[in-house]
mmCIF file of C-alpha atoms in Angstrom:
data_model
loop_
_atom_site.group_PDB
_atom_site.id
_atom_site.type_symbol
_atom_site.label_atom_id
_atom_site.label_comp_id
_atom_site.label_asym_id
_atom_site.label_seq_id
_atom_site.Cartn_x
_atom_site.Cartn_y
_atom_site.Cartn_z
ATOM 1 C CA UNK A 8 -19.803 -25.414 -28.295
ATOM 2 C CA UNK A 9 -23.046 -26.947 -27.967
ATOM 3 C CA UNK A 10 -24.711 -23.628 -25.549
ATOM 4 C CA UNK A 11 -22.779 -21.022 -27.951
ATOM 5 C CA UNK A 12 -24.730 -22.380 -30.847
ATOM 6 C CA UNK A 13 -27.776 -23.143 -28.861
ATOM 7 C CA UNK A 14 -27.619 -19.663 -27.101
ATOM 8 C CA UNK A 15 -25.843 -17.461 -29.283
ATOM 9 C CA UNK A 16 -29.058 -14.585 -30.203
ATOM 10 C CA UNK A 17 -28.911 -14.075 -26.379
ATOM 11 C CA UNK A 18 -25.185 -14.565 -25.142
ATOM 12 C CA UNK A 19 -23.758 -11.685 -24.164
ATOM 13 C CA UNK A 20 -20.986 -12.962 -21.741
ATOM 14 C CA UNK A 21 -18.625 -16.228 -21.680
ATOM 15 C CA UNK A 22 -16.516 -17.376 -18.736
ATOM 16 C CA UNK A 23 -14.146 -20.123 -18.612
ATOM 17 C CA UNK A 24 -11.711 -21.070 -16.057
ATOM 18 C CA UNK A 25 -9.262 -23.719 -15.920
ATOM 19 C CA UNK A 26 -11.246 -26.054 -17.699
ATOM 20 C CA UNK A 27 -9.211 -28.276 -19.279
ATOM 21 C CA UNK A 28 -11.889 -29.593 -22.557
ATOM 22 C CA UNK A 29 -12.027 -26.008 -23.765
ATOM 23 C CA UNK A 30 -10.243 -26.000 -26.782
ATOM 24 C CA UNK A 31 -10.369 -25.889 -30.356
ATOM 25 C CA UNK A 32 -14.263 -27.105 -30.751
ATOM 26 C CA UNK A 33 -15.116 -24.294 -28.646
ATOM 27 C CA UNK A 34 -12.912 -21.773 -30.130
ATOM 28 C CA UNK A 35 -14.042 -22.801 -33.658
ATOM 29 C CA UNK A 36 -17.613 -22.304 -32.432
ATOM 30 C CA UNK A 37 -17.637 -18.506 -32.194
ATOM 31 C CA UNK A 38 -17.101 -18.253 -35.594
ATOM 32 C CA UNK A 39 -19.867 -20.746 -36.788
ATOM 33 C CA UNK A 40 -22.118 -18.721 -35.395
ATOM 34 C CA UNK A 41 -24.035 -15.520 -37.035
ATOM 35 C CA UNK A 42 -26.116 -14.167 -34.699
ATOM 36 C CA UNK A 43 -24.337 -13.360 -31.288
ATOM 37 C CA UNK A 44 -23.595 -10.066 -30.293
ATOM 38 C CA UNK A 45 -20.758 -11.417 -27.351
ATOM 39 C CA UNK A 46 -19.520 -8.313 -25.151
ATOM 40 C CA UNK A 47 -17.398 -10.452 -23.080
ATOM 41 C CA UNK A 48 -14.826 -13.015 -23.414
ATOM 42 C CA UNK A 49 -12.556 -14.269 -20.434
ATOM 43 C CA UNK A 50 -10.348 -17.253 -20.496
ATOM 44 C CA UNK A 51 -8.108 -17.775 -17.591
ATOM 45 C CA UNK A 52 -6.092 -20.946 -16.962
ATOM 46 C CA UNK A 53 -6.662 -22.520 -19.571
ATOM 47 C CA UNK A 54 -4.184 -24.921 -21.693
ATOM 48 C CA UNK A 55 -4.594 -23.922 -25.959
ATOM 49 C CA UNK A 56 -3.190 -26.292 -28.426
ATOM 50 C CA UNK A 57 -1.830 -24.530 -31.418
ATOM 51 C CA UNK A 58 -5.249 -25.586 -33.125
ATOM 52 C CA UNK A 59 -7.507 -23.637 -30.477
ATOM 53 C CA UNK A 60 -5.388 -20.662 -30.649
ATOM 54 C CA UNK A 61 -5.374 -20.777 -34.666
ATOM 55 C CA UNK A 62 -9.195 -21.185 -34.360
ATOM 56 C CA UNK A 63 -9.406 -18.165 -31.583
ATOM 57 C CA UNK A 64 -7.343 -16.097 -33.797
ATOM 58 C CA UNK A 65 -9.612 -16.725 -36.885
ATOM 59 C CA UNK A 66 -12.826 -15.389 -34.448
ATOM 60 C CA UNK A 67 -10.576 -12.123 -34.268
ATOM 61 C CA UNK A 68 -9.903 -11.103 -37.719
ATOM 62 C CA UNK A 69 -12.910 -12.252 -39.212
ATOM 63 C CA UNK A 70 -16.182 -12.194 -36.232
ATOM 64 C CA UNK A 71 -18.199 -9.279 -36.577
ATOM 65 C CA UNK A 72 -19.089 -9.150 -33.149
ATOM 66 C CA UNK A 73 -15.037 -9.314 -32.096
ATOM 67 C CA UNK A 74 -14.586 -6.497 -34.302
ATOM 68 C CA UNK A 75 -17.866 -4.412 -32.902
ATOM 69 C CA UNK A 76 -19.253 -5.578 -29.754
ATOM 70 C CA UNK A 77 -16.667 -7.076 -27.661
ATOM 71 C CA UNK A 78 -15.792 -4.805 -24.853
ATOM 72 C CA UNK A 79 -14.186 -7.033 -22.270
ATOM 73 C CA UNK A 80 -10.925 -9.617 -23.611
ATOM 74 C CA UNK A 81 -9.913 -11.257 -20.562
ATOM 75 C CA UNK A 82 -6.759 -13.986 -21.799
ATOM 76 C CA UNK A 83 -4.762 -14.612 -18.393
ATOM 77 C CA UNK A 84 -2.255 -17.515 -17.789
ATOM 78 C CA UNK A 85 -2.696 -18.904 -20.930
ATOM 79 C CA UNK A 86 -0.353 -20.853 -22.022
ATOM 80 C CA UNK A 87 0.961 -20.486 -25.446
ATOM 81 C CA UNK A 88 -0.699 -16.880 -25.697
ATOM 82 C CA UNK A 89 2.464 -14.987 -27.753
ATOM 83 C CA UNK A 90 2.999 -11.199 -28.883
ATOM 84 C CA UNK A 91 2.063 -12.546 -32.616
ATOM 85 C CA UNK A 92 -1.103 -14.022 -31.335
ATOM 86 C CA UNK A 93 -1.877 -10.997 -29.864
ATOM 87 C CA UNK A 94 -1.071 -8.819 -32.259
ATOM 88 C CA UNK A 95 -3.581 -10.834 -34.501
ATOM 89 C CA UNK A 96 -6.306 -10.103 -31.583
ATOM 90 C CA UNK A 97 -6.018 -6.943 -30.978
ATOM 91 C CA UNK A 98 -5.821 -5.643 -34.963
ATOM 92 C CA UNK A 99 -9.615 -5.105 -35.503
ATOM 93 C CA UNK A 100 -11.872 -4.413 -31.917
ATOM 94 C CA UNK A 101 -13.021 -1.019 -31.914
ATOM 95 C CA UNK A 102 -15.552 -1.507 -28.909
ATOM 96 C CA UNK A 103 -12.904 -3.338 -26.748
ATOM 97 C CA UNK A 104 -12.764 -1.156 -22.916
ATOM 98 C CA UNK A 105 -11.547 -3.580 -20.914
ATOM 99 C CA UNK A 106 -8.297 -5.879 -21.330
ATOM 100 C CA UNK A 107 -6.407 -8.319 -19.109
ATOM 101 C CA UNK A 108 -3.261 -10.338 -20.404
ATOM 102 C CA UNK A 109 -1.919 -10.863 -16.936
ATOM 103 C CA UNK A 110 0.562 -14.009 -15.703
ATOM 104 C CA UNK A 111 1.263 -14.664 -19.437
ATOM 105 C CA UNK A 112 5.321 -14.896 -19.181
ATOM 106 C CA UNK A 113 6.169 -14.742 -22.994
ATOM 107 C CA UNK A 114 4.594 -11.236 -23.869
ATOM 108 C CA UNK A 115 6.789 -9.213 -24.205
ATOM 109 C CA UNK A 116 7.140 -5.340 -24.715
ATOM 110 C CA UNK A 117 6.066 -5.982 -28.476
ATOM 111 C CA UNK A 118 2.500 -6.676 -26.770
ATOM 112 C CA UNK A 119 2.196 -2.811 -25.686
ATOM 113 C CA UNK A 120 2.925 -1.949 -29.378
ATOM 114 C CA UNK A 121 0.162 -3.750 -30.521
ATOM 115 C CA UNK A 122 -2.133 -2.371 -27.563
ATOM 116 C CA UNK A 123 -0.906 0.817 -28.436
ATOM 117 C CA UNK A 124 -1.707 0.549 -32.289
ATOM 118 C CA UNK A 125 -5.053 -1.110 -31.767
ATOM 119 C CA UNK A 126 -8.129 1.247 -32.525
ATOM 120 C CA UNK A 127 -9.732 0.148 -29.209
ATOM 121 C CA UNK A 128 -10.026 3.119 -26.489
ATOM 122 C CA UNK A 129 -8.960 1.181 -23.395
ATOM 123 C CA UNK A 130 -10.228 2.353 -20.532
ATOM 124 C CA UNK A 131 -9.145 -0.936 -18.127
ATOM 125 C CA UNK A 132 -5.642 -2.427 -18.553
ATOM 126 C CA UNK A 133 -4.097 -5.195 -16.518
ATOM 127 C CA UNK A 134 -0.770 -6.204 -17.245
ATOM 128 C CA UNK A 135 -0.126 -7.946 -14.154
ATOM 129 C CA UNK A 136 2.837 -10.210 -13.553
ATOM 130 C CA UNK A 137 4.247 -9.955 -16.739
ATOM 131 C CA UNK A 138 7.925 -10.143 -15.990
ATOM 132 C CA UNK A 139 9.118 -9.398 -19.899
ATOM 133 C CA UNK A 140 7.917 -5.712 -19.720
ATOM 134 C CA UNK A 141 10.605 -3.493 -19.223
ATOM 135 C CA UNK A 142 10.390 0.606 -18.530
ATOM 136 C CA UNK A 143 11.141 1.799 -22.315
ATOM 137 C CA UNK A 144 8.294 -0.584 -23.639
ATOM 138 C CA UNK A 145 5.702 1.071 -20.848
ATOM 139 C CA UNK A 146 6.853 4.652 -21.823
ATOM 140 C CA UNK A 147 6.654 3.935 -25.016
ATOM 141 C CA UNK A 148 2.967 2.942 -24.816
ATOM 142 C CA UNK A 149 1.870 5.954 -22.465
ATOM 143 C CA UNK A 150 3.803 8.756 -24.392
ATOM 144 C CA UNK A 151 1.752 11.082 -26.354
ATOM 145 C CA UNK A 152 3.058 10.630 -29.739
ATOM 146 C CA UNK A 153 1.144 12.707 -32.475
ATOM 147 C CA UNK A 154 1.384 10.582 -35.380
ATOM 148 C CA UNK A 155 -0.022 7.569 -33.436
ATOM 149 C CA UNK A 156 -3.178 8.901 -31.793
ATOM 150 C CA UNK A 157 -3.324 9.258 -28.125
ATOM 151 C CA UNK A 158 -1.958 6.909 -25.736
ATOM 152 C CA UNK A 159 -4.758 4.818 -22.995
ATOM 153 C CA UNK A 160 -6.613 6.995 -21.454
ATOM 154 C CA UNK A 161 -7.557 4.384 -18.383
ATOM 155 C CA UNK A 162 -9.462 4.597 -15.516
ATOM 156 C CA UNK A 163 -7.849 1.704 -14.192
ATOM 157 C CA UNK A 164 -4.305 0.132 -14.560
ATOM 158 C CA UNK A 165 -2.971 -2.772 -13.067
ATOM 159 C CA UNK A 166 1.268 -3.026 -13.634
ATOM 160 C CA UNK A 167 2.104 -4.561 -10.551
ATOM 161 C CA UNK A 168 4.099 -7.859 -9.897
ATOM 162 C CA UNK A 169 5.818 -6.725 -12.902
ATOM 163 C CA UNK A 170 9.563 -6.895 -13.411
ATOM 164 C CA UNK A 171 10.634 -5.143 -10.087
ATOM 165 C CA UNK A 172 12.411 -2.303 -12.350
ATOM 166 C CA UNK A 173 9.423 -1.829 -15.197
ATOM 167 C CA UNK A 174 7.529 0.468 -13.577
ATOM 168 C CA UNK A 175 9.629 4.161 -12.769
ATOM 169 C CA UNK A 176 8.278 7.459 -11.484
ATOM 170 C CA UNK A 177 7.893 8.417 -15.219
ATOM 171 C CA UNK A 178 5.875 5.861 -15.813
ATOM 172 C CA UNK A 179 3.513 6.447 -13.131
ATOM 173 C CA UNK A 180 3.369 10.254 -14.406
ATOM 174 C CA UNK A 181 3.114 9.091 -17.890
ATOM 175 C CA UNK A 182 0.576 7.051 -16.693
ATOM 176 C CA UNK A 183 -1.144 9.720 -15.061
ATOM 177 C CA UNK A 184 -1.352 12.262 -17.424
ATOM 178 C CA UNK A 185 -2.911 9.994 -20.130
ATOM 179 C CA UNK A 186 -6.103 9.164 -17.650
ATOM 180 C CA UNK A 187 -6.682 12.655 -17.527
ATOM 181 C CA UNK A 188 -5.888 13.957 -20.571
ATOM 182 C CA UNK A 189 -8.861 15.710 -22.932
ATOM 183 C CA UNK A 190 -9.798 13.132 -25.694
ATOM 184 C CA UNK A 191 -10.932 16.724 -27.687
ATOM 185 C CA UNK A 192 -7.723 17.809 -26.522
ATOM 186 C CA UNK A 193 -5.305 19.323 -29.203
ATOM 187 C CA UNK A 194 -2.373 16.743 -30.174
ATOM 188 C CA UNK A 195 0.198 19.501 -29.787
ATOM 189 C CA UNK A 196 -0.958 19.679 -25.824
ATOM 190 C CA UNK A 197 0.318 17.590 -23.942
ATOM 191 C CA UNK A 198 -1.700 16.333 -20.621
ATOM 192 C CA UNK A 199 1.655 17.852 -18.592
ATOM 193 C CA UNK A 200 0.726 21.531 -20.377
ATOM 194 C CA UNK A 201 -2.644 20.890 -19.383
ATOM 195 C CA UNK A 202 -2.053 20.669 -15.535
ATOM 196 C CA UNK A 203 1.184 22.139 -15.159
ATOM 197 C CA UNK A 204 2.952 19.723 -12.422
ATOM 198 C CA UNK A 205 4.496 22.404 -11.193
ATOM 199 C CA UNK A 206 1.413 24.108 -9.727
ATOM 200 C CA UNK A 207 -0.127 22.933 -6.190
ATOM 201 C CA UNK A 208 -3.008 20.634 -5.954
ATOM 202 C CA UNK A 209 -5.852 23.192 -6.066
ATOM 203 C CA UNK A 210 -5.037 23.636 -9.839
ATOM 204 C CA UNK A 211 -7.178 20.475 -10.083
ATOM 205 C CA UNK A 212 -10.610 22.035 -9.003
ATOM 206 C CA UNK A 213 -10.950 22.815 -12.339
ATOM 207 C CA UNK A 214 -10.345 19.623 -13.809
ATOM 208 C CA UNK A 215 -13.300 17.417 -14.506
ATOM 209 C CA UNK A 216 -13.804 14.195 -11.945
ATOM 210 C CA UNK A 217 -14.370 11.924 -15.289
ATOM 211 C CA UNK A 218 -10.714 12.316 -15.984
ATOM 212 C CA UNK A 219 -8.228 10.307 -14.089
ATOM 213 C CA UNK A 220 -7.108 6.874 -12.633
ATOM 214 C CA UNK A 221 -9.567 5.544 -10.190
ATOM 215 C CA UNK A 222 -7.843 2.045 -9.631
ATOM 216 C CA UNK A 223 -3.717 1.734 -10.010
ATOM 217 C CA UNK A 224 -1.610 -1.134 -8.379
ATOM 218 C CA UNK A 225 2.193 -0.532 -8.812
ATOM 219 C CA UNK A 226 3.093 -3.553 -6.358
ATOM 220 C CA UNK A 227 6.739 -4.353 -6.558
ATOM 221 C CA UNK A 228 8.085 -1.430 -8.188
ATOM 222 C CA UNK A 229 11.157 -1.264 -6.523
ATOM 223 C CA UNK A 230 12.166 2.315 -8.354
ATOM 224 C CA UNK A 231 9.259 4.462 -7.427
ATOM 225 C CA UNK A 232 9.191 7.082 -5.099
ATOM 226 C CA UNK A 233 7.514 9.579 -3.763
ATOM 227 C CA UNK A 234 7.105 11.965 -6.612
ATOM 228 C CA UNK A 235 4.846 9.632 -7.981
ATOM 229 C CA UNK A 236 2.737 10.215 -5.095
ATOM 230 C CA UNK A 237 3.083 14.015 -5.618
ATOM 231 C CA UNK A 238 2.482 13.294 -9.543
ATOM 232 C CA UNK A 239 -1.105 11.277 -8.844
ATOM 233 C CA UNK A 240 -2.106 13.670 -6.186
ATOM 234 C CA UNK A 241 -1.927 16.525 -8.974
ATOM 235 C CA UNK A 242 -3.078 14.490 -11.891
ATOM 236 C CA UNK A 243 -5.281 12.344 -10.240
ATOM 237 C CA UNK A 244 -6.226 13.534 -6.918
ATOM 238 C CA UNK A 245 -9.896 13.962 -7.744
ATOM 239 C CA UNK A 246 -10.270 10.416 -8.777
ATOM 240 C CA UNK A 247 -8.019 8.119 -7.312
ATOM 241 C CA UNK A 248 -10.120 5.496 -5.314
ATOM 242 C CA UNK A 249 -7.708 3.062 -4.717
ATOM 243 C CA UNK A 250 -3.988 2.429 -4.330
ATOM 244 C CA UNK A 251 -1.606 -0.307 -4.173
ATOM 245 C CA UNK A 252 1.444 0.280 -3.291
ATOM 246 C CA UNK A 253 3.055 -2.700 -1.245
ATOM 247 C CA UNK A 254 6.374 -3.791 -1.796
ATOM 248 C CA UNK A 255 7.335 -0.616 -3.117
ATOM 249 C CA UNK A 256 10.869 0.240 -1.014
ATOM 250 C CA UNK A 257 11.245 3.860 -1.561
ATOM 251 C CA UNK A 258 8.185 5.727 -0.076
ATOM 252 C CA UNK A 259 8.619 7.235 3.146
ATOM 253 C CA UNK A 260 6.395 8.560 5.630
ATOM 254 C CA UNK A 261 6.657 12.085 4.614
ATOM 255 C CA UNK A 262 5.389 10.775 1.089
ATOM 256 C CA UNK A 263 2.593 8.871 1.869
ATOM 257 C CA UNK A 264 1.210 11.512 4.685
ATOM 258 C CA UNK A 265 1.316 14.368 1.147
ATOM 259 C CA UNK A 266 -0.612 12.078 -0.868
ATOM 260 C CA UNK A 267 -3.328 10.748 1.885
ATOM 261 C CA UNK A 268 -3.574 14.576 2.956
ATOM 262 C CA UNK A 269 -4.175 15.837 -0.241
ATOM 263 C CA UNK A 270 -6.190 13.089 -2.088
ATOM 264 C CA UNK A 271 -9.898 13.728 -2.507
ATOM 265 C CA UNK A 272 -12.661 12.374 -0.008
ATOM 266 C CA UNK A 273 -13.563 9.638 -2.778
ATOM 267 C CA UNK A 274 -10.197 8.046 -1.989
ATOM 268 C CA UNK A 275 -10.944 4.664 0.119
ATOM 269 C CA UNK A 276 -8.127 2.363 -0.011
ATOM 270 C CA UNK A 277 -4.299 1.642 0.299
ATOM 271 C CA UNK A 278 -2.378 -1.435 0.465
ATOM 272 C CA UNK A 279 1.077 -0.862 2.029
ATOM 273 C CA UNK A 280 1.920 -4.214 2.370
ATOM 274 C CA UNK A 281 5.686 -5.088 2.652
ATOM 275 C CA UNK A 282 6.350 -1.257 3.510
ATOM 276 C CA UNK A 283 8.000 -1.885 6.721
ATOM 277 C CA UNK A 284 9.882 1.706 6.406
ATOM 278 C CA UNK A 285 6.358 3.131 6.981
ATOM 279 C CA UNK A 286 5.588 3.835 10.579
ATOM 280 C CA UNK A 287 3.352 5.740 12.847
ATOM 281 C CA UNK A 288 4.689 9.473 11.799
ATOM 282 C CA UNK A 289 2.558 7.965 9.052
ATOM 283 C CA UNK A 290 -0.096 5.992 10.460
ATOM 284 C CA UNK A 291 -0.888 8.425 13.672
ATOM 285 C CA UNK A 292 -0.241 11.475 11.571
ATOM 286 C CA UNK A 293 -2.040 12.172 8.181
ATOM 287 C CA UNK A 294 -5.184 14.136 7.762
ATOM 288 C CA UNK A 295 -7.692 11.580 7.891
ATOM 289 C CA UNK A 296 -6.876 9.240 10.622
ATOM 290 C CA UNK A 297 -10.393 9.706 12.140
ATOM 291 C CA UNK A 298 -12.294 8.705 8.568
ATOM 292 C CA UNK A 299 -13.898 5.601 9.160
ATOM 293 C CA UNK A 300 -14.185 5.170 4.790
ATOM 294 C CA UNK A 301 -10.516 5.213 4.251
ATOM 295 C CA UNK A 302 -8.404 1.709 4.542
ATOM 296 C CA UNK A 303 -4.915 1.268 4.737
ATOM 297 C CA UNK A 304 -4.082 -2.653 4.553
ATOM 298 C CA UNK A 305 -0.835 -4.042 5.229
ATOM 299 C CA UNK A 306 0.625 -1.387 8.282
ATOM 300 C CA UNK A 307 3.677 -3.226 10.071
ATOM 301 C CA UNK A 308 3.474 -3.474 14.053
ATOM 302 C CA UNK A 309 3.770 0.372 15.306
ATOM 303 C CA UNK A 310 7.810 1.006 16.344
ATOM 304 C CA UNK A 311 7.032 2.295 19.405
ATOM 305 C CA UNK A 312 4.342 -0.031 20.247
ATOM 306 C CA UNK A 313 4.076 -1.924 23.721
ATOM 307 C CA UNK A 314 1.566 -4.918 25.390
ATOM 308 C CA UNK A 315 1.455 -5.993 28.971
ATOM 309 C CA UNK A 316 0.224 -8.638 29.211
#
């Protein structure tokens, strides 16, 4: 409390991890002061008493810099953090870019309404390990619906660890199609009109690189398969950086080698951990086995394989 008010014409970033004396003092701090312009705010591990969460909540509906400036809410495993809480948080930023609610176990799909209805543009999401999401409340957030706006249009999306049924192929496309979807874009077009699915790759050369994913971990999402990896190539082919896609059951080898083969040269990492289906008709056989800037993490012990020793 005591560098907030000390600090606040120059703080422009606050930190805290599991440090258990942050509480209420702290919390009631941010709104004591008049001066700070704070752009980021991430609490992680941290224990709230229904007094420090009242007194956070009070910095969100009434702060001017909450409401203006803050582009970066980071609120993971913290205990007592509920969809009403957040709800009250996420009512009034219009600057906010960045969010991460991940390992909080009581939000619930009620959470994605309010992200949804919040007049934030998101543009990072990370809903990690939240195991009360289910696959309606995700569509439901990613659908283009024209009486709400648009949905996130995200360059990075983090949904993995989730229940092990949330996230479905039309998720990932739904997904997909936001990131690269026209903010000028007409509300009667939807980003599936746009780039027609059912056209091959190349359709995307005329697609600006400044729409898409660049970052999206699925891990654990026991219901996709591979026409998600035929949905990002398409959508997202151009901008895809990284991947995570261990301890996802239903790609095959066939799969992965179309999306590898197709993805753009900016493409640099997959995690395939857990993918023991994978093997070297995979590993030995896509396009860019010889590119030193692509990584795949997590490749089981080659089938056919043998050491003398």
């Amino acid at each position: 409390a005591s560098l907030v008010t000390g600090l606040e014409k120059t703080l422009q970033s606050i930190e805290f991890k599991a440090c258990p004396l942050v509480g209420p003092t702290f919390c009631k701090s941010l709104s004591e002061v008049n001066e700070i312009v704070l752009r980021e705010l991430s609490l992680e591990d941290l224990t709230f008493s229904d007094e420090a969460w009242s007194a956070l909540v009070s910095v969100a509906t009434s702060s001017t810099f909450w409401k203006e400036h803050l582009e970066s809410l980071k609120l993971r495993r913290m205990e007592g953090l509920s969809d009403d809480r957040m709800k009250a948080m996420l009512a009034y930023p219009t600057a906010l870019a960045a969010l991460d609610v991940g390992l909080n176990h009581q939000l619930t799909d009620m959470t994605l309404s309010h992200i949804r209805s919040s007049p934030s543009a998101l543009s990072e999401l990370c809903l990690t390990g939240l195991k009360g999401l289910t696959s309606s409340g995700l569509e439901a957030l990613f659908t283009p619906v024209p009486e709400m706006g648009p949905p996130p249009r995200l360059r990075s999306c983090d949904v993995g660890h989730c229940d092990h049924e949330a996230v479905t192929d039309t998720v990932v496309e739904l997904v997909a199609l936001a990131s690269c979807s026209s903010p000028a874009a007409s509300s009667s077009e939807t980003a599936s009109d746009a780039l027609n699915l059912k056209k091959p790759p190349t359709r995307l050369r005329s697609l600006a690189p400044s729409f898409g994913l660049a970052h999206l971990n699925i891990q654990g999402a026991n219901k996709v398969t591979d026409s998600s990896l035929e949905t990002l190539v398409k959508a997202c082919g151009l901008t895809l950086q990284e991947l995570n896609v261990s301890f996802c059951p239903q790609f095959t080898d066939q799969g992965m080698g179309y999306f590898v083969d197709n993805c753009g040269s900016q493409f640099k990492t997959l995690d395939i951990w857990g993918l023991a289906q994978i093997s070297e008709v995979f590993l030995d056989g896509h396009r860019r086995i010889k590119d030193p800037t692509l990584q795949i993490s997590g490749a089981w012990m080659k089938k056919n394989s043998v050491t003398i020793r």
